[in-house]
Short mmCIF file of C-alpha atoms and ligand atoms in Angstrom, two decimals:
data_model
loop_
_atom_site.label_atom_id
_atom_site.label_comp_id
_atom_site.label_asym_id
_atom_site.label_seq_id
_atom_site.Cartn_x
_atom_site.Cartn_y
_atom_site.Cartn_z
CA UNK A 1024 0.00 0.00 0.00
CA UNK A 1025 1.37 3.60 -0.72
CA UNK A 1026 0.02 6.23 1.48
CA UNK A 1027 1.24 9.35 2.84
CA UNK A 1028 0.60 11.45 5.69
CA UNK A 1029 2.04 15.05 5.43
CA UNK A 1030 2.28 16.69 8.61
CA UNK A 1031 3.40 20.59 8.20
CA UNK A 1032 3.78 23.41 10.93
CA UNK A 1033 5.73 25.61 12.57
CA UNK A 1034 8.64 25.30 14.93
CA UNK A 1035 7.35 23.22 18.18
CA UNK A 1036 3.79 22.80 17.34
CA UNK A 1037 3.63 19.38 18.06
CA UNK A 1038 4.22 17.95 14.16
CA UNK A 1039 7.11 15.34 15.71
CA UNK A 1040 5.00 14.03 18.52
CA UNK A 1041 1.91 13.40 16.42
CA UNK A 1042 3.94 11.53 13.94
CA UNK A 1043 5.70 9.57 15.69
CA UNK A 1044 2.07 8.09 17.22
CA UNK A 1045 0.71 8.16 13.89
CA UNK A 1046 3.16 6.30 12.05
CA UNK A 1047 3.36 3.42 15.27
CA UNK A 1048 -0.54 3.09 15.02
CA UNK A 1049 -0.64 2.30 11.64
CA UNK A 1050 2.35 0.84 11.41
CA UNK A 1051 3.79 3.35 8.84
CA UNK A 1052 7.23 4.26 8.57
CA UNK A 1053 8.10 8.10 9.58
CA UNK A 1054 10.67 10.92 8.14
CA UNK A 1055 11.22 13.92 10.31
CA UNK A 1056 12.53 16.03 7.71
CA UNK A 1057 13.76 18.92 9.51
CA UNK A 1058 16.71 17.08 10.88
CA UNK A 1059 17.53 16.70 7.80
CA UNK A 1060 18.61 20.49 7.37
CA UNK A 1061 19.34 20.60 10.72
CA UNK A 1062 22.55 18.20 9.92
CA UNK A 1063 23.19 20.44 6.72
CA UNK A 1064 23.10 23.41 9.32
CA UNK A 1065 24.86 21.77 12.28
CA UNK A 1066 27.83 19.91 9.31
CA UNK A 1067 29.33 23.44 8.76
CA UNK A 1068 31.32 24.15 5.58
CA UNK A 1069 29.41 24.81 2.33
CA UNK A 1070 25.85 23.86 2.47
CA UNK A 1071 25.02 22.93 -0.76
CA UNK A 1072 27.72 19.81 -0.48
CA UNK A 1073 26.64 19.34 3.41
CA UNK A 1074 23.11 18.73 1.59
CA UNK A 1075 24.32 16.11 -1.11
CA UNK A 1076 26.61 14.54 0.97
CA UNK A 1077 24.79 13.80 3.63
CA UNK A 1078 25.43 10.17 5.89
CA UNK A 1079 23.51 8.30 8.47
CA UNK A 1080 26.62 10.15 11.20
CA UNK A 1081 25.30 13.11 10.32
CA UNK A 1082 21.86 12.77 11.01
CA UNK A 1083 22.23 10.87 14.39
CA UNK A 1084 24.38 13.15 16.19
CA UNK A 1085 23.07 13.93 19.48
CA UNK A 1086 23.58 18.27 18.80
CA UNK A 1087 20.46 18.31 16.17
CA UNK A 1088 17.91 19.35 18.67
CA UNK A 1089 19.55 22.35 20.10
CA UNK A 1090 18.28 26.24 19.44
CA UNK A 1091 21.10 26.77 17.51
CA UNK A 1092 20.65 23.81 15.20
CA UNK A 1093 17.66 25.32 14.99
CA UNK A 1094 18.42 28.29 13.66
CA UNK A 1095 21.29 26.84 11.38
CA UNK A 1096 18.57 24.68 9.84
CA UNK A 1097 16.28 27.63 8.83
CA UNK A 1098 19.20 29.82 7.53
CA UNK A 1099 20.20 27.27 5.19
CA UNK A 1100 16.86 25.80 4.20
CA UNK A 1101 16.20 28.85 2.39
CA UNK A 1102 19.00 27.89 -0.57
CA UNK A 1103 17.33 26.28 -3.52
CA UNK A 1104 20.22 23.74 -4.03
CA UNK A 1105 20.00 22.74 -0.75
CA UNK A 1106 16.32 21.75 -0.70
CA UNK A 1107 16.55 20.60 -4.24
CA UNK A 1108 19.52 18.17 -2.83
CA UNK A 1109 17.27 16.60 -0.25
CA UNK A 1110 14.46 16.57 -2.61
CA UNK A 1111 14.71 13.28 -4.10
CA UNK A 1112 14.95 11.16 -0.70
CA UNK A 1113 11.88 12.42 0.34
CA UNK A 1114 9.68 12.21 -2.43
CA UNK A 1115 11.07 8.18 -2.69
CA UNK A 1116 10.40 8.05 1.27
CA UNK A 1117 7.08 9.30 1.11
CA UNK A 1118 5.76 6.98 -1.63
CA UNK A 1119 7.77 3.72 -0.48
CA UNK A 1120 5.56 0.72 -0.22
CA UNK A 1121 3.75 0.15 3.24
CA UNK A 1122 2.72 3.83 4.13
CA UNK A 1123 4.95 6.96 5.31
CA UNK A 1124 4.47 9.93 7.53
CA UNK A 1125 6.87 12.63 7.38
CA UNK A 1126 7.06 15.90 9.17
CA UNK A 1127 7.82 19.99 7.74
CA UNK A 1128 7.61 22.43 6.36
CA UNK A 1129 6.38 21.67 2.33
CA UNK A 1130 5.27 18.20 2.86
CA UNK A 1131 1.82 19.03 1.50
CA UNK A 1132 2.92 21.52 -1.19
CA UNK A 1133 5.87 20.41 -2.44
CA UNK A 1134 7.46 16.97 -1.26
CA UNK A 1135 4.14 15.15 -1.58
CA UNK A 1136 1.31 17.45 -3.12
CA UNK A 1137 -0.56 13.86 -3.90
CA UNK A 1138 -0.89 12.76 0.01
CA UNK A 1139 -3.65 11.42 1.13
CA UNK A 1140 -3.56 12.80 4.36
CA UNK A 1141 -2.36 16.64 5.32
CA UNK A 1142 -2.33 18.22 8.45
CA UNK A 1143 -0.90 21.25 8.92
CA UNK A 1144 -0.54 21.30 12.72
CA UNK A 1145 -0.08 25.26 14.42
CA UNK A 1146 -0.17 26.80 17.79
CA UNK A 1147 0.24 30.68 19.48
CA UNK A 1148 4.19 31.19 19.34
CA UNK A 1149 3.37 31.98 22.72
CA UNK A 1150 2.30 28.05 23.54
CA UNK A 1151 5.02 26.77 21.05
CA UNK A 1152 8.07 28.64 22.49
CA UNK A 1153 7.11 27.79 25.79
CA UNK A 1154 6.70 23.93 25.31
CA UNK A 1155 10.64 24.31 23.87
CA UNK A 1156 11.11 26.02 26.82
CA UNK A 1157 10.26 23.07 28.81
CA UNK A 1158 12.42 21.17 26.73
CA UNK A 1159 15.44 22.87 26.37
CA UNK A 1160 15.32 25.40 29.24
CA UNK A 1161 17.36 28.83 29.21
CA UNK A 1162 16.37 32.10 29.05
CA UNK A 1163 12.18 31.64 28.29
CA UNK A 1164 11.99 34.99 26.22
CA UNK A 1165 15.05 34.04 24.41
CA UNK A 1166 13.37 30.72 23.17
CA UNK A 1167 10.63 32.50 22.50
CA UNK A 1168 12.58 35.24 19.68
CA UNK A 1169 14.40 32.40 18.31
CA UNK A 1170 10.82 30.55 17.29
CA UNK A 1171 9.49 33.79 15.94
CA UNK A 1172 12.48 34.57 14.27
CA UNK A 1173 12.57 31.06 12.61
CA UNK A 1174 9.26 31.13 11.53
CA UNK A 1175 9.25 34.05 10.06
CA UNK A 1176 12.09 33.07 8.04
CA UNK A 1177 10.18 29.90 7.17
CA UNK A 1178 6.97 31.95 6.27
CA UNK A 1179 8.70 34.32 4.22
CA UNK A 1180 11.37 32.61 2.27
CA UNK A 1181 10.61 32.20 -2.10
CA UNK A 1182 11.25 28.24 -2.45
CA UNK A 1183 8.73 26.62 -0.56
CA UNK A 1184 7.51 28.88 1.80
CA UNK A 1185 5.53 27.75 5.01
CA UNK A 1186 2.02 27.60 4.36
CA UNK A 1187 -0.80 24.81 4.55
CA UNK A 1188 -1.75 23.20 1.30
CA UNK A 1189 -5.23 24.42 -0.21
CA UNK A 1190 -6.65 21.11 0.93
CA UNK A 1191 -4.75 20.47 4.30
CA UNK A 1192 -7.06 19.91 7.40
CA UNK A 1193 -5.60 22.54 10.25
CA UNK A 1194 -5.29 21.34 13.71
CA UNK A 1195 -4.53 24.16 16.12
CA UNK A 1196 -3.04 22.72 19.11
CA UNK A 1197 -2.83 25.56 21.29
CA UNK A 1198 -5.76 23.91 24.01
CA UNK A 1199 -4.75 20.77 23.43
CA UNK A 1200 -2.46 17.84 24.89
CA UNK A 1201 -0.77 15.63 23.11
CA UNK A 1202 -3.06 12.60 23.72
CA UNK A 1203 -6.25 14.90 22.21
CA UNK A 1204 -3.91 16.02 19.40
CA UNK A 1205 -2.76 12.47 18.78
CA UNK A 1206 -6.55 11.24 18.52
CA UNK A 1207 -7.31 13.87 16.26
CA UNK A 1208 -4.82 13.02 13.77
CA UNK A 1209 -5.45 9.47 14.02
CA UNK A 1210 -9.01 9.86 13.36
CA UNK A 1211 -8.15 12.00 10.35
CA UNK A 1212 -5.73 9.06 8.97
CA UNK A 1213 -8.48 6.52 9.71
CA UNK A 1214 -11.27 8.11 8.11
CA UNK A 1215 -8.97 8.00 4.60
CA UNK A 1216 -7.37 4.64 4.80
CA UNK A 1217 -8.53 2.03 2.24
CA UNK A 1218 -10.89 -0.93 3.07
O1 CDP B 2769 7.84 18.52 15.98
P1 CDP B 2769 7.48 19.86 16.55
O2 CDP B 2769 8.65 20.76 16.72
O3 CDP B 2769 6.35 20.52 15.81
O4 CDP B 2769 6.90 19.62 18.01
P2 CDP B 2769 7.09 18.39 19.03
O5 CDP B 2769 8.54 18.14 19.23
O6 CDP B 2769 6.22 17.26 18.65
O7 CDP B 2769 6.44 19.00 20.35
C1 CDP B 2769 7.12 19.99 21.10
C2 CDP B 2769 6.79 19.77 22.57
O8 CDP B 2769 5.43 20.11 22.79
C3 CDP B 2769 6.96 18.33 23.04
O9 CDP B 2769 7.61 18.34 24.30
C4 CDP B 2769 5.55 17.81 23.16
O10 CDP B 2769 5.39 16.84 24.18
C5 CDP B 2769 4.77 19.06 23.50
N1 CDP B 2769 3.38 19.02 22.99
C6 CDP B 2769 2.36 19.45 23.79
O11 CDP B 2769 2.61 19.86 24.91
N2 CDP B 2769 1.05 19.42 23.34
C7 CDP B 2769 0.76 19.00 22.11
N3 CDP B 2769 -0.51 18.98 21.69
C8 CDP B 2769 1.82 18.56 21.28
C9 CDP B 2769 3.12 18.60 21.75
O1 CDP B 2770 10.98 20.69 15.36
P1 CDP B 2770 10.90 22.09 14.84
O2 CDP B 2770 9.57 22.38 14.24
O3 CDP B 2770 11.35 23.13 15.82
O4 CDP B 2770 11.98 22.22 13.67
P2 CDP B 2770 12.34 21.20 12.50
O5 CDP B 2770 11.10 20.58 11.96
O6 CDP B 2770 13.40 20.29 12.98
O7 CDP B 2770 12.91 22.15 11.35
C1 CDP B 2770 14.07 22.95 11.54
C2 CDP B 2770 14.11 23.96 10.42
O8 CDP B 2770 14.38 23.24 9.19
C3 CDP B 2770 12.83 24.72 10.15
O9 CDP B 2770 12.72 25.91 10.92
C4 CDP B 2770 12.94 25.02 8.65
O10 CDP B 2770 13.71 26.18 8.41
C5 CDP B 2770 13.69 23.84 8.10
N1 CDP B 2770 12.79 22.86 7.45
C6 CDP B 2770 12.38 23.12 6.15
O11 CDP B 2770 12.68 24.16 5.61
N2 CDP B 2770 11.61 22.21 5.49
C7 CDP B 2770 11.24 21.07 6.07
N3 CDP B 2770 10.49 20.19 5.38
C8 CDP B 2770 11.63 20.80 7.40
C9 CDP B 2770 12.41 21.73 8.08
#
């Protein structure tokens, strides 16, 4: 079976958490793409070879979930070769046989405009930055500039700009928990699955 759920959002708004429980429900395989240019970000050196040279190392050092990488990831996700160099992988991952979910930015729009499922998963920056907060502690109102600065980056960047896809269902997260966020998204993947 080839089936894709696309799962879009900004920084933190729980896009990682509900696909990880989607893809062990179904028993689909999942892609979080941003660590992908988090490793470019994180590598160093010119970006554009970071991005087709990257190895399994890079994308299981323990440093990709850091502000920083954070940040790194968003300055160099705005360079067409760089997304057109991680292109491919995606696009193969998300149609592979036996059902993927993968998490973004452009899932819906660009990696995988033919999904059959798209959620484009948001929150207040407010909620977001503090539920990094909780995970990375620090200075609360400096996790909370770094979100808004990456998103607007994200937002406002030519090549595959942050946005939902015309027919993306939005799930705004702010009021919930991840266990009514998770059931949400499951019922959404349920109600399109074959048979
Ligand atoms: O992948 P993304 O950056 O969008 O977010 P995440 O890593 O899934 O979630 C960020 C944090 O928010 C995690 O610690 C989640 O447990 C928490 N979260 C939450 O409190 N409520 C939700 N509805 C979803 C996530
Ligand atoms: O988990 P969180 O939402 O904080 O970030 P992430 O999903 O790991 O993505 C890090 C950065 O990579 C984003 O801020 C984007 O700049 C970039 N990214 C992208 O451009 N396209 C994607 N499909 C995924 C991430």
């Amino acid at each position: 079976m080839i089936f894709t759920v696309a799962i879009d959002g900004p920084a933190a708004a729980g896009k990682g958490t509900i696909s990880r429980a989607v893809a062990a429900r179904f028993g689909f395989a999942h892609l979080d793409t941003g660590a992908l240019y988090r490793a470019v970000g994180v590598k160093g050196g010119d970006p554009v070879a970071a991005a087709n040279g990257l190895t399994p190392e890079d994308l299981s050092r323990d440093d990709l979930r850091t502000l920083e990488a954070g940040l790194a990831a968003s300055r160099v996700a705005v360079i067409p070769e760089v997304r057109a160099a991680l292109l491919d992988f995606q696009r193969r991952f998300a149609r592979r046989e036996g059902g993927a979910v993968l998490d973004g930015r452009d899932i819906g729009t660009v990696i995988c405009p033919e999904a059959e499922v798209k959620l484009f998963v948001t929150a207040s920056a407010e909620v977001r930055a503090h539920r990094r907060w909780l995970e990375v502690g620090g200075d609360a109102a400096r996790v909370l500039a770094e979100v808004r600065e990456r998103d607007d980056r994200d937002m406002n960047r030519a090549d595959a700009p942050l946005k939902p896809a015309a027919d993306a269902v939005l799930l705004d997260t702010s009021g919930l928990g991840p266990e009514e966020a998770i059931a949400q998204a499951i019922a959404l993947v349920q109600a399109q699955m074959p048979g």
